[in-house]
mmCIF file of N, CA and C in Angstrom:
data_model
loop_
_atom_site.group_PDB
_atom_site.id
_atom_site.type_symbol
_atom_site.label_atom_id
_atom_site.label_comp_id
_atom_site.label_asym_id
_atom_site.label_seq_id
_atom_site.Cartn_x
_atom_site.Cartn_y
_atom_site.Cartn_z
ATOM 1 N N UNK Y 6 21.391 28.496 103.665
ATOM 2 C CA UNK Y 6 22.196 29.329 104.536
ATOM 3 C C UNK Y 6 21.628 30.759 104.533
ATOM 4 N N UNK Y 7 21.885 31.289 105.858
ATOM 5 C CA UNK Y 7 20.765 32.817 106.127
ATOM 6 C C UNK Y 7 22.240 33.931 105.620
ATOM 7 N N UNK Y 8 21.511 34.666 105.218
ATOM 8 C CA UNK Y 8 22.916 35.974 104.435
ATOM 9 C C UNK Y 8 23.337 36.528 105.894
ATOM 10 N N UNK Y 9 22.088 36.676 106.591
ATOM 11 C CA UNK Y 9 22.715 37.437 107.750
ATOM 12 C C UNK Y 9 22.585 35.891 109.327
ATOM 13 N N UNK Y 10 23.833 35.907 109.917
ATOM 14 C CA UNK Y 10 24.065 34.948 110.907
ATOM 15 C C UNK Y 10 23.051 35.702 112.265
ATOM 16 N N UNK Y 11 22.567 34.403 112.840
ATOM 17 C CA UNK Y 11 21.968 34.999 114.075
ATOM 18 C C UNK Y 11 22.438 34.759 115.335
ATOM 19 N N UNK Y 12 23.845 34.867 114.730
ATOM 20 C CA UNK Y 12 25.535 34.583 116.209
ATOM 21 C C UNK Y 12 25.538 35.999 115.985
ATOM 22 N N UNK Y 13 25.568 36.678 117.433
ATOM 23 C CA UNK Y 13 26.271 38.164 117.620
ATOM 24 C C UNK Y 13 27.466 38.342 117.521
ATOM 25 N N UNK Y 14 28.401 39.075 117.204
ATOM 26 C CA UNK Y 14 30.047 39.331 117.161
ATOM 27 C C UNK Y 14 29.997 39.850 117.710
ATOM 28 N N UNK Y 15 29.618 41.111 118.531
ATOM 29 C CA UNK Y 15 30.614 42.252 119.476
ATOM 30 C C UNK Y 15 29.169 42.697 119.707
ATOM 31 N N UNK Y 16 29.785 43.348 120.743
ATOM 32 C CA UNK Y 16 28.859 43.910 121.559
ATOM 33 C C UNK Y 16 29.694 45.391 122.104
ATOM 34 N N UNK Y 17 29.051 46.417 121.775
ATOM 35 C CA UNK Y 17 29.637 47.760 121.531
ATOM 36 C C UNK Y 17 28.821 48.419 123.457
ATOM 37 N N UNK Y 18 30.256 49.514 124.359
ATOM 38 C CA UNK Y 18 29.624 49.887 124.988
ATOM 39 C C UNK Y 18 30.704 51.103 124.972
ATOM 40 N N UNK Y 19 29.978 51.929 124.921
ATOM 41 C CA UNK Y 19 30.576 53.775 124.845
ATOM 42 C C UNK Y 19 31.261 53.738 126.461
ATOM 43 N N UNK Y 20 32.521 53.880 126.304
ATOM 44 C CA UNK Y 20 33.332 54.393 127.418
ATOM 45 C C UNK Y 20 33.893 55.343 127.200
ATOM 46 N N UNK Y 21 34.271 56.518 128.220
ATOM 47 C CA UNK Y 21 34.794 58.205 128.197
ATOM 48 C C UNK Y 21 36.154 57.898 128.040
ATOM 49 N N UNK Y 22 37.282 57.144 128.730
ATOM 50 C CA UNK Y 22 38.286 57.006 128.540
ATOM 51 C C UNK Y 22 39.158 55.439 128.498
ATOM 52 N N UNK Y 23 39.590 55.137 127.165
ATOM 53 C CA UNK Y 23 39.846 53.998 126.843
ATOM 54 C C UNK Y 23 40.199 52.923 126.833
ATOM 55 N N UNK Y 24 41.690 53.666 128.048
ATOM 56 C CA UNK Y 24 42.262 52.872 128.778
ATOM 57 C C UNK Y 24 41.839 52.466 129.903
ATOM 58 N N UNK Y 25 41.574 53.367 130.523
ATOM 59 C CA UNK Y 25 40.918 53.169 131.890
ATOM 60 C C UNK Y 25 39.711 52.323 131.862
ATOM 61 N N UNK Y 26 38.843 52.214 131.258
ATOM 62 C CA UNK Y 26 37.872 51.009 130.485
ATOM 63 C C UNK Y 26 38.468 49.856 130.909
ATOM 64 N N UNK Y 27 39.441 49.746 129.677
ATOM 65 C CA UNK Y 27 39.987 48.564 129.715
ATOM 66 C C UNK Y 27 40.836 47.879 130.860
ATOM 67 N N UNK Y 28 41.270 48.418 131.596
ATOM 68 C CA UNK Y 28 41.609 48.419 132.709
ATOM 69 C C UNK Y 28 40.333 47.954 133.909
ATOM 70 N N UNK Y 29 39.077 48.643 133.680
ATOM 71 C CA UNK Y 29 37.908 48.222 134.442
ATOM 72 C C UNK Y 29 37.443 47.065 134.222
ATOM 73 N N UNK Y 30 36.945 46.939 133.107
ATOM 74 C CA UNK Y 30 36.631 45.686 132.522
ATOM 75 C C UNK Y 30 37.385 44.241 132.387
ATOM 76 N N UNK Y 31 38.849 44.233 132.046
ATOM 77 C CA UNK Y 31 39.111 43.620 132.491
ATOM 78 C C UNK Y 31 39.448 43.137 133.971
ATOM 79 N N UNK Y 32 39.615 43.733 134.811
ATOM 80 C CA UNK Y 32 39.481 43.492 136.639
ATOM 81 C C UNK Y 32 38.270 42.975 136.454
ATOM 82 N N UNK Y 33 37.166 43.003 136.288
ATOM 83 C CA UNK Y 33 35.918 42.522 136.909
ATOM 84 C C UNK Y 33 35.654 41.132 136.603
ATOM 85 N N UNK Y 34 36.415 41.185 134.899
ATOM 86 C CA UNK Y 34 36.631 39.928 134.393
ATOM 87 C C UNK Y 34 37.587 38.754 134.597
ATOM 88 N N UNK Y 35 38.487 39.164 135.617
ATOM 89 C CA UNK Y 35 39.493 38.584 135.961
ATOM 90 C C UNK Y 35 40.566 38.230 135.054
ATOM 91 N N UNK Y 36 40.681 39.429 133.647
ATOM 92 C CA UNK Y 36 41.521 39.068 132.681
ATOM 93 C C UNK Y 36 42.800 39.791 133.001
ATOM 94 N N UNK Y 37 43.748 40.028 132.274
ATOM 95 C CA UNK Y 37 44.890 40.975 131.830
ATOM 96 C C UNK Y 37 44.578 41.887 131.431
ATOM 97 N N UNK Y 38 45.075 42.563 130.955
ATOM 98 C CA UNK Y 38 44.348 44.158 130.670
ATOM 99 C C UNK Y 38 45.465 43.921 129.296
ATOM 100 N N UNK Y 39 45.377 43.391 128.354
ATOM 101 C CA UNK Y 39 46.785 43.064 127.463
ATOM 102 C C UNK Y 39 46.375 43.232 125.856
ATOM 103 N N UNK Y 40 44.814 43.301 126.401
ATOM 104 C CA UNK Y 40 44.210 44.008 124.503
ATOM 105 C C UNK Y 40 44.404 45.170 124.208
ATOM 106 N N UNK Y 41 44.848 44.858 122.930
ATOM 107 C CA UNK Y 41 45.391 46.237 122.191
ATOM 108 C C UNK Y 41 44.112 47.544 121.822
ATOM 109 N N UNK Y 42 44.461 48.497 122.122
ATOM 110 C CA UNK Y 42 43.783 49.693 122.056
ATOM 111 C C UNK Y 42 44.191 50.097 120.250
ATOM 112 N N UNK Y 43 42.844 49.887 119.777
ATOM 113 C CA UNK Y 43 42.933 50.191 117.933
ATOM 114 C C UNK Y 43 42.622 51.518 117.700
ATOM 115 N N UNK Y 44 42.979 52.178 117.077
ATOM 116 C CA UNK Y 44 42.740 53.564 116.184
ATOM 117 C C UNK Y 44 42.806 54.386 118.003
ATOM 118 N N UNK Y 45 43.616 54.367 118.792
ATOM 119 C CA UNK Y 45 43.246 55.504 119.757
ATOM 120 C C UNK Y 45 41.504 54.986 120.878
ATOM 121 N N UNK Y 46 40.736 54.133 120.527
ATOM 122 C CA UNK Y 46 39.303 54.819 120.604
ATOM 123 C C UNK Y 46 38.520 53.077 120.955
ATOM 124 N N UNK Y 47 39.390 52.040 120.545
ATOM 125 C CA UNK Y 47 38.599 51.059 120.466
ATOM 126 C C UNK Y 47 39.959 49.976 121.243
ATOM 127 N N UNK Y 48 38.321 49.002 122.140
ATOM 128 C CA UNK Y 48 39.296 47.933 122.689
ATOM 129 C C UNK Y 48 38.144 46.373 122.368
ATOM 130 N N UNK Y 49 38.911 45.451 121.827
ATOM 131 C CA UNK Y 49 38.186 44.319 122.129
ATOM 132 C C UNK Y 49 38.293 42.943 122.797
ATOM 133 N N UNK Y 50 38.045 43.241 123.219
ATOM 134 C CA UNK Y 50 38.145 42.260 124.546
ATOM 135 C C UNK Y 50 36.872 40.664 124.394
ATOM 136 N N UNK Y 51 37.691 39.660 124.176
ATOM 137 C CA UNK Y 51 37.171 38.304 123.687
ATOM 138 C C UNK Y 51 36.005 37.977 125.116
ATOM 139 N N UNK Y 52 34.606 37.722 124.847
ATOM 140 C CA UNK Y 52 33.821 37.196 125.718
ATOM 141 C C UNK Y 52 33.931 35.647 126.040
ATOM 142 N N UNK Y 53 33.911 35.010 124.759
ATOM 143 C CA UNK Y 53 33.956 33.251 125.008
ATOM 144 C C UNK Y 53 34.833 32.835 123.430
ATOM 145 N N UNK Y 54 34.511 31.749 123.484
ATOM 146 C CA UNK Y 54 35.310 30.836 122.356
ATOM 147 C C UNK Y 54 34.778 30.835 121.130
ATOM 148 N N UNK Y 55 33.483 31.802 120.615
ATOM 149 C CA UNK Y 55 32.881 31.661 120.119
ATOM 150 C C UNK Y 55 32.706 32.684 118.973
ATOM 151 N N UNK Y 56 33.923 33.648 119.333
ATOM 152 C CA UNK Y 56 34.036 35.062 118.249
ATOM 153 C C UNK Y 56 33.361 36.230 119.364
ATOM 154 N N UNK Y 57 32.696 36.324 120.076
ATOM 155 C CA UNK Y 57 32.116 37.220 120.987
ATOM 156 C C UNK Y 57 32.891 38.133 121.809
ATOM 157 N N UNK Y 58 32.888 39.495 121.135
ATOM 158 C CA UNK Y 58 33.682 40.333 121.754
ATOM 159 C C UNK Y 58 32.820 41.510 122.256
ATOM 160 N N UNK Y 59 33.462 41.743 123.583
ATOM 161 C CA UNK Y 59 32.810 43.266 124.049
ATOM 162 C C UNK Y 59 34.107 43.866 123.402
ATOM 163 N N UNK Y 60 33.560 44.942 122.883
ATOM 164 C CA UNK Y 60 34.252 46.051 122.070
ATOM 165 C C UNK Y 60 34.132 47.632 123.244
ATOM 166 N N UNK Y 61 35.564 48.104 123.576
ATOM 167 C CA UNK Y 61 34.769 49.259 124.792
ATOM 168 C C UNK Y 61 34.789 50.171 122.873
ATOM 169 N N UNK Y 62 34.192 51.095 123.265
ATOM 170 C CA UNK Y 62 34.456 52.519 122.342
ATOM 171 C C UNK Y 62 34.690 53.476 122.805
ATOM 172 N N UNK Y 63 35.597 54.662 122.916
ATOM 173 C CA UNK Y 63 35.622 56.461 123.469
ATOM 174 C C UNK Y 63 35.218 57.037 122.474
ATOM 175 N N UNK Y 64 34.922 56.781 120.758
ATOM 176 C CA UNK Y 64 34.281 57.236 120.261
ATOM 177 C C UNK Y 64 32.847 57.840 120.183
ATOM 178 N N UNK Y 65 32.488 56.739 120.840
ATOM 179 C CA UNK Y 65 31.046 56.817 120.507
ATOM 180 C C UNK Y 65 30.366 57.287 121.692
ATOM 181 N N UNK Y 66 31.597 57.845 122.701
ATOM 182 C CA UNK Y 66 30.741 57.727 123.845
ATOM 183 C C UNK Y 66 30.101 59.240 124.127
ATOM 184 N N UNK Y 67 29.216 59.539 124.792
ATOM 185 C CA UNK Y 67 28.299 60.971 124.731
ATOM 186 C C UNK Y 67 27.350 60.349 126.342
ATOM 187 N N UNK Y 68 27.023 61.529 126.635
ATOM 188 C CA UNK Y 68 26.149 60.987 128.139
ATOM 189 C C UNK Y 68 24.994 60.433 127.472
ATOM 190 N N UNK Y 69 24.387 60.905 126.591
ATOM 191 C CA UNK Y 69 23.331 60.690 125.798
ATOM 192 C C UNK Y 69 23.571 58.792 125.264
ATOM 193 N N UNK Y 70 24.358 58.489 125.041
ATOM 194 C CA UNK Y 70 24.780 57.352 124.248
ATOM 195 C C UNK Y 70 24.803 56.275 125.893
ATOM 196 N N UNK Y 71 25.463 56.541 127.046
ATOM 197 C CA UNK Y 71 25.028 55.744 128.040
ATOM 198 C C UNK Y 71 24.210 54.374 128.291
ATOM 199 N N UNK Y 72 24.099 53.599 128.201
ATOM 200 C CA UNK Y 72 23.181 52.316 128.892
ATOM 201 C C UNK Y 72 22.146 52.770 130.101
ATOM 202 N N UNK Y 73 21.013 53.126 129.606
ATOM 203 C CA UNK Y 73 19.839 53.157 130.664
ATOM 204 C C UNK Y 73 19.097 52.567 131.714
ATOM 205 N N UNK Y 74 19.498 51.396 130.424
ATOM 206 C CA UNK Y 74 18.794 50.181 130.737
ATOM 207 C C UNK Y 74 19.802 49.077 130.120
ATOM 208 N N UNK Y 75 19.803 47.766 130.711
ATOM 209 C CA UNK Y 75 20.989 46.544 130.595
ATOM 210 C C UNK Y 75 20.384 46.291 129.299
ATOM 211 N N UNK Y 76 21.518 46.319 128.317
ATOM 212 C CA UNK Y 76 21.554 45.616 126.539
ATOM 213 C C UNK Y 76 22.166 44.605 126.847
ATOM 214 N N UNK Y 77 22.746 43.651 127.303
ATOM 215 C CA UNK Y 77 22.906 42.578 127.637
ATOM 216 C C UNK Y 77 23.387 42.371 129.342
ATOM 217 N N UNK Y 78 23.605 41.204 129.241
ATOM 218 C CA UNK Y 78 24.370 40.539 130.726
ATOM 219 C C UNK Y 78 25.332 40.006 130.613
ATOM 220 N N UNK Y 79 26.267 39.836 131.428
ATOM 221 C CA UNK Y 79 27.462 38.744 131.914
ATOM 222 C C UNK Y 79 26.669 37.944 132.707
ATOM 223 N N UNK Y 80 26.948 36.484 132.100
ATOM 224 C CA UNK Y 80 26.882 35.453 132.606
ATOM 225 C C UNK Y 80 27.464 35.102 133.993
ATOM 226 N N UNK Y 81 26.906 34.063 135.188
ATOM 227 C CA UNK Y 81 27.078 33.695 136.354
ATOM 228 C C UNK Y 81 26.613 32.553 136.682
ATOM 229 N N UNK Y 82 27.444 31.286 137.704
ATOM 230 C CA UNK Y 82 27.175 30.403 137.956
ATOM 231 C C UNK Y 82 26.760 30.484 139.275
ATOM 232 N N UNK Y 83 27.695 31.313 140.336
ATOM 233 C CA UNK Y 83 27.071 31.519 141.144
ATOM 234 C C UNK Y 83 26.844 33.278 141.405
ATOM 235 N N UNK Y 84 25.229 33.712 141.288
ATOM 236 C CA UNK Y 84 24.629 34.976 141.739
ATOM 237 C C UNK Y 84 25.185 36.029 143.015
ATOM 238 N N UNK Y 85 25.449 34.615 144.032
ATOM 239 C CA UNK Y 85 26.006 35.558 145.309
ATOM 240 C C UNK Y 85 27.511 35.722 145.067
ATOM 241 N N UNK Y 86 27.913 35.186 144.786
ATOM 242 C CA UNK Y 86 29.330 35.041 144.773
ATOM 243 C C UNK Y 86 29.964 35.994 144.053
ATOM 244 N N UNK Y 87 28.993 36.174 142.835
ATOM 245 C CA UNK Y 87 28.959 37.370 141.617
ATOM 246 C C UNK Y 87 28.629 38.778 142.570
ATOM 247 N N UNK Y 88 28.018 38.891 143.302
ATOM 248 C CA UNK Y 88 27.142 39.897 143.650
ATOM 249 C C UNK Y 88 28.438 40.300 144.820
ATOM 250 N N UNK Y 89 29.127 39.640 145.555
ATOM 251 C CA UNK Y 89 29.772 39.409 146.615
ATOM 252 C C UNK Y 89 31.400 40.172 146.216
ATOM 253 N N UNK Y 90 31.467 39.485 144.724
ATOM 254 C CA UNK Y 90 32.973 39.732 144.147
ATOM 255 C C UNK Y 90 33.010 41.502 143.426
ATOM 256 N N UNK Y 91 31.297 41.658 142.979
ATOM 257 C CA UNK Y 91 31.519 43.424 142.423
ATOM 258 C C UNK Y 91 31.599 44.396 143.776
ATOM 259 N N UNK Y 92 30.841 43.749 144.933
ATOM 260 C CA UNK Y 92 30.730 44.668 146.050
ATOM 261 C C UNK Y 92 32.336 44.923 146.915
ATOM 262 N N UNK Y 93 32.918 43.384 146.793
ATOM 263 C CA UNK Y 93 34.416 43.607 147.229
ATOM 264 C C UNK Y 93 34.900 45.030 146.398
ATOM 265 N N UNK Y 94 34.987 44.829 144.935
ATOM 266 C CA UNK Y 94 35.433 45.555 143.945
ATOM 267 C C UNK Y 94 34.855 46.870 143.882
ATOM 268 N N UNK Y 95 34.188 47.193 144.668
ATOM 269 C CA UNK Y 95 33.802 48.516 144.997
ATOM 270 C C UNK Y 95 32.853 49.222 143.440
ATOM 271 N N UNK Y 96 32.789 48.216 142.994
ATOM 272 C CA UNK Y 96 31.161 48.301 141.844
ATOM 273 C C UNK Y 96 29.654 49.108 142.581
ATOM 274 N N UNK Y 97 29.262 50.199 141.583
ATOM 275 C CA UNK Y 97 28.300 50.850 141.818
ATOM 276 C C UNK Y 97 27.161 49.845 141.757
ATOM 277 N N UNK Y 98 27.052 49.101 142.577
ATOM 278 C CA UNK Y 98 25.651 48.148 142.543
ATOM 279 C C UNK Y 98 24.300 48.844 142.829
ATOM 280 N N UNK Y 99 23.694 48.667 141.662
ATOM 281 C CA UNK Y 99 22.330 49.429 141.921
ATOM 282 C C UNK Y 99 20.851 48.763 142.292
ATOM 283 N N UNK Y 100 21.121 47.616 142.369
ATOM 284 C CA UNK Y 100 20.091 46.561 142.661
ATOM 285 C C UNK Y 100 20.430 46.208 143.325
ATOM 286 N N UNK Y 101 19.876 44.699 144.416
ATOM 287 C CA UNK Y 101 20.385 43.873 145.362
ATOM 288 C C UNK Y 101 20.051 42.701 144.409
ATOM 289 N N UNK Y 102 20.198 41.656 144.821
ATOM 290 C CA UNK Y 102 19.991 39.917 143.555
ATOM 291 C C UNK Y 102 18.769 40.254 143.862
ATOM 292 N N UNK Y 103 18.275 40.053 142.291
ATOM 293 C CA UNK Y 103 16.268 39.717 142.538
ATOM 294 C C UNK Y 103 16.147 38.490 141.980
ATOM 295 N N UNK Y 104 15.203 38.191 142.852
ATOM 296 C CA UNK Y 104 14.908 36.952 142.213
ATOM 297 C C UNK Y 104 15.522 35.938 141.934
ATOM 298 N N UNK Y 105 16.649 36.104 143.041
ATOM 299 C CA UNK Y 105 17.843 35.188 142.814
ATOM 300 C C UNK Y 105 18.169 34.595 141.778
ATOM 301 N N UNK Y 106 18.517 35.223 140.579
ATOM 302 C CA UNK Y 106 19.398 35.200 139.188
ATOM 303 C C UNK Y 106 19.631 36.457 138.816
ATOM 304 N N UNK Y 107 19.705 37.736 139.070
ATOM 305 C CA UNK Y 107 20.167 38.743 138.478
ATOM 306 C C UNK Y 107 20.345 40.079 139.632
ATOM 307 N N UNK Y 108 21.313 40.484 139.425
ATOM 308 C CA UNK Y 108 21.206 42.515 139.604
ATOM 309 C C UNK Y 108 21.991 42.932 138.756
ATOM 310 N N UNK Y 109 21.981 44.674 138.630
ATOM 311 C CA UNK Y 109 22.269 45.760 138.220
ATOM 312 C C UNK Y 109 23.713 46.152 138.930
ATOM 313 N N UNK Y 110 24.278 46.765 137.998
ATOM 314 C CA UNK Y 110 25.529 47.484 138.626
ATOM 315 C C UNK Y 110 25.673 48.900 137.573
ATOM 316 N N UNK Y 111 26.425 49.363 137.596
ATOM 317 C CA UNK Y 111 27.045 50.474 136.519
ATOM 318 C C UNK Y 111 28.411 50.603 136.612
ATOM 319 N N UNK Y 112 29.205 50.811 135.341
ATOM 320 C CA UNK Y 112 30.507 50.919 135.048
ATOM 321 C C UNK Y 112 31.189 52.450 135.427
ATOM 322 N N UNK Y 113 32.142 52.843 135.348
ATOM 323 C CA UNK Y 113 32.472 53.717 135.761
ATOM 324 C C UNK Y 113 32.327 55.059 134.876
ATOM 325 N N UNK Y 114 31.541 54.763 133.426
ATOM 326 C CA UNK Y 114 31.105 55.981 132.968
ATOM 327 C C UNK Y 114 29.248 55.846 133.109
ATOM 328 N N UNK Y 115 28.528 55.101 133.980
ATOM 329 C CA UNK Y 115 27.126 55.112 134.427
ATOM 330 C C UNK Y 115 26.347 54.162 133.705
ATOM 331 N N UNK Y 116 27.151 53.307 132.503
ATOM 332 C CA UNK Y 116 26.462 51.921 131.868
ATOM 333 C C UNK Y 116 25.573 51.089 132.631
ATOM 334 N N UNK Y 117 24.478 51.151 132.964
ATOM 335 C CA UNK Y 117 23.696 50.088 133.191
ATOM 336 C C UNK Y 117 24.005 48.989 132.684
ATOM 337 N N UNK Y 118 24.741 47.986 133.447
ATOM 338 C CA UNK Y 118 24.879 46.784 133.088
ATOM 339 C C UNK Y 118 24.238 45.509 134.103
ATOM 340 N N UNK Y 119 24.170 44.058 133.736
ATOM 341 C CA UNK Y 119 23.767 43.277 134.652
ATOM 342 C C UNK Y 119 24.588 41.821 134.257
ATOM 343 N N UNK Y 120 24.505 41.469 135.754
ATOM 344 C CA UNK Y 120 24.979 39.815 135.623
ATOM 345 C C UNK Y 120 23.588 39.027 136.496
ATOM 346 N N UNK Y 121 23.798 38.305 135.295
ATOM 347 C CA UNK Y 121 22.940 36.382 135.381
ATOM 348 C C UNK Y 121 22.738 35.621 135.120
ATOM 349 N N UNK Y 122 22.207 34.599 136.859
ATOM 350 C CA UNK Y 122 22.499 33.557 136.611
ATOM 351 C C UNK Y 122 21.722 32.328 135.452
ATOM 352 N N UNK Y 123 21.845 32.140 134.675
ATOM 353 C CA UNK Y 123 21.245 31.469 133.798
ATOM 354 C C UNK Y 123 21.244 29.707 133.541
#
């Protein structure tokens, strides 16, 4: 057995204000907005069945600290449909689909994030 697991737990993304995060994130996700906000500063919000949480933070967040570039993706079965449902949602889409499995969007504090299809 390895001391350290090579399953990710959380996945950390610096947001300016905490609630409102959570409020974003879940809409896009089609969840409730019903996770508890810990210490003021932290929300975690369950990805799959598997322990995988996006964690928002207002702690940690600084312009400097931002997503430049996509540290991970949200998963998609269908690309257009994905691409179709952030543009309804009035998502800063910064790509168009390339390559038909992926684009770019940004969250409402400028996170470079991406969904694909895999």
């Amino acid at each position: 057995m390895n001391v350290i697991s090579s399953k990710a737990g959380a996945i950390f993304v610096p947001v300016s204000d905490i609630r409102e995060a959570r409020e974003w994130y879940c809409s896009i996700l089609e969840l409730e907005p019903v996770f508890d906000i810990i210490s003021d500063h932290l929300c975690c919000i369950p990805l799959d069945n598997n322990g995988l949480n996006l964690v928002l933070d207002s702690k940690i967040y600084n312009e400097d600290s931002r997503f430049r570039n996509p540290t991970f993706h949200f998963n998609t079965d269908d690309i257009h449909e994905a691409y179709q449902f952030m543009k309804d949602h009035g998502v800063e889409l910064v790509t168009e689909i390339e390559n038909g499995h992926w684009f770019n969007f940004k969250d409402p504090d400028g996170n470079l994030l991406m969904i694909c299809k895999c």
